[in-house]
XYZ file of C-alpha atoms in Angstrom:
163
model
C 91.176 67.813 128.458
C 91.847 70.466 125.835
C 94.405 73.196 126.239
C 93.021 76.563 127.251
C 93.346 79.244 124.551
C 94.416 82.819 125.263
C 90.888 84.017 124.490
C 89.501 81.526 127.035
C 92.060 82.718 129.565
C 91.060 86.335 128.931
C 87.402 85.494 129.602
C 88.429 83.792 132.853
C 90.772 86.618 133.906
C 88.504 89.532 132.948
C 86.764 89.899 136.361
C 90.141 89.751 138.098
C 91.784 92.287 135.784
C 88.895 94.740 135.976
C 88.752 94.542 139.755
C 89.240 97.745 141.704
C 92.895 98.683 142.050
C 94.334 95.760 140.069
C 95.769 97.778 137.179
C 96.747 101.407 137.431
C 95.965 103.933 134.735
C 99.656 104.111 133.816
C 99.903 100.340 133.391
C 96.809 100.241 131.171
C 98.167 103.148 129.106
C 101.515 101.390 128.657
C 99.792 98.166 127.574
C 97.634 100.082 125.083
C 100.632 101.976 123.735
C 102.637 98.787 123.308
C 99.807 97.089 121.433
C 99.380 100.198 119.280
C 103.026 100.899 118.520
C 104.393 97.399 118.072
C 101.228 95.830 116.693
C 99.175 98.519 114.894
C 97.118 95.741 113.303
C 95.878 94.861 116.823
C 95.086 98.407 117.951
C 94.782 101.206 115.439
C 95.487 104.800 116.452
C 91.759 105.447 116.674
C 91.235 102.440 118.963
C 94.190 103.424 121.127
C 92.804 106.952 121.565
C 89.408 105.505 122.492
C 90.882 103.158 125.118
C 93.109 105.920 126.552
C 90.338 108.543 126.839
C 90.687 110.020 130.372
C 87.024 111.147 130.352
C 85.912 107.514 130.564
C 86.521 105.529 133.749
C 89.470 103.143 133.786
C 87.266 100.102 134.409
C 85.038 100.850 131.397
C 88.053 101.417 129.138
C 89.670 98.202 130.320
C 86.450 96.210 129.775
C 86.149 97.673 126.289
C 89.790 96.860 125.517
C 89.479 93.261 126.700
C 86.241 92.795 124.740
C 87.904 94.224 121.630
C 90.835 91.823 122.000
C 88.531 88.825 122.472
C 86.683 89.681 119.277
C 89.974 90.218 117.420
C 91.279 86.710 117.955
C 93.785 84.438 119.604
C 96.990 86.205 118.553
C 95.741 89.558 119.838
C 94.888 88.036 123.216
C 98.333 86.446 123.341
C 99.990 89.819 122.681
C 97.907 91.357 125.465
C 99.257 88.749 127.896
C 102.788 89.480 126.702
C 102.269 93.217 127.303
C 100.670 92.500 130.688
C 103.698 90.433 131.661
C 106.072 93.238 130.656
C 104.192 96.075 132.380
C 102.539 94.319 135.338
C 104.528 91.186 136.098
C 103.344 90.755 139.739
C 99.736 90.916 138.585
C 100.431 88.531 135.693
C 101.696 85.867 138.106
C 98.469 86.125 140.175
C 96.026 85.625 137.298
C 93.314 83.005 137.936
C 94.027 81.299 134.599
C 97.643 80.710 135.621
C 96.561 78.978 138.819
C 94.301 76.542 136.961
C 97.277 75.337 134.886
C 99.231 74.134 137.933
C 96.975 71.208 138.952
C 97.243 69.779 135.436
C 101.027 69.575 135.742
C 100.704 68.039 139.197
C 98.243 65.414 137.968
C 100.540 64.574 135.059
C 103.463 63.965 137.410
C 101.237 61.986 139.755
C 100.082 59.790 136.866
C 103.668 59.158 135.811
C 104.655 58.218 139.354
C 101.644 55.911 139.683
C 102.507 54.237 136.371
C 106.087 53.624 137.469
C 104.886 52.264 140.815
C 102.487 49.921 139.009
C 105.328 48.747 136.799
C 107.530 48.071 139.811
C 104.902 46.131 141.760
C 103.211 44.211 138.940
C 106.095 43.094 136.732
C 107.436 39.595 137.346
C 110.988 39.377 138.714
C 112.175 37.226 135.780
C 114.830 39.284 133.910
C 113.991 37.535 130.600
C 110.458 38.977 130.580
C 111.333 42.679 130.331
C 115.048 43.069 129.614
C 114.542 46.376 127.795
C 112.486 47.815 130.637
C 115.175 46.900 133.149
C 117.785 48.750 131.065
C 115.607 51.843 130.813
C 114.824 51.787 134.520
C 118.507 51.299 135.234
C 119.253 54.742 133.739
C 116.154 56.395 135.193
C 117.668 57.126 138.639
C 120.036 59.534 136.919
C 117.032 61.629 135.877
C 114.489 60.933 138.614
C 114.678 62.397 142.108
C 116.602 60.433 144.746
C 113.424 59.389 146.620
C 111.988 57.659 143.582
C 115.323 56.251 142.432
C 115.553 54.065 145.556
C 112.383 52.241 144.484
C 113.566 51.925 140.899
C 116.880 50.439 141.999
C 115.117 47.807 144.107
C 113.264 46.722 140.966
C 116.619 45.929 139.329
C 117.635 43.480 142.028
C 116.608 39.844 141.793
C 115.166 39.791 145.298
C 111.957 41.856 145.367
C 111.162 40.748 148.896
C 112.808 43.920 150.266
C 109.929 46.109 149.140
């Protein structure tokens, strides 16, 4: 699984961000001004005026801005997310792309726990077979949560019949 780029995230978040009532006109203006003032290479004065034109509907301006950023590249999309976080933090935390990142972290932790459980159940009880592993697992309870540490400590004992 490859890591999702900021441009990919922007494509995924575009329908959410352009939804009715998600971003106010003031928030969009502040984001545009930040991109224009701090990063004039991202948004020139001419582009900023175009995206802040009050004669055009907010949704159209926002779609145009997001399309412009996608065409500009990865760094520009990243700066948009930084500006979005600063000016619309509650909305930033609800983005669809942020919710897709959570299961990956959960599956990583689940895989680690399954690997440790496999190590505990499949390794022979002879201390000469894996002396290094027993030392590492002996210090693991300091780091690992108390529920998991109970199982790791039972692995260190000679009698594995208590599992």
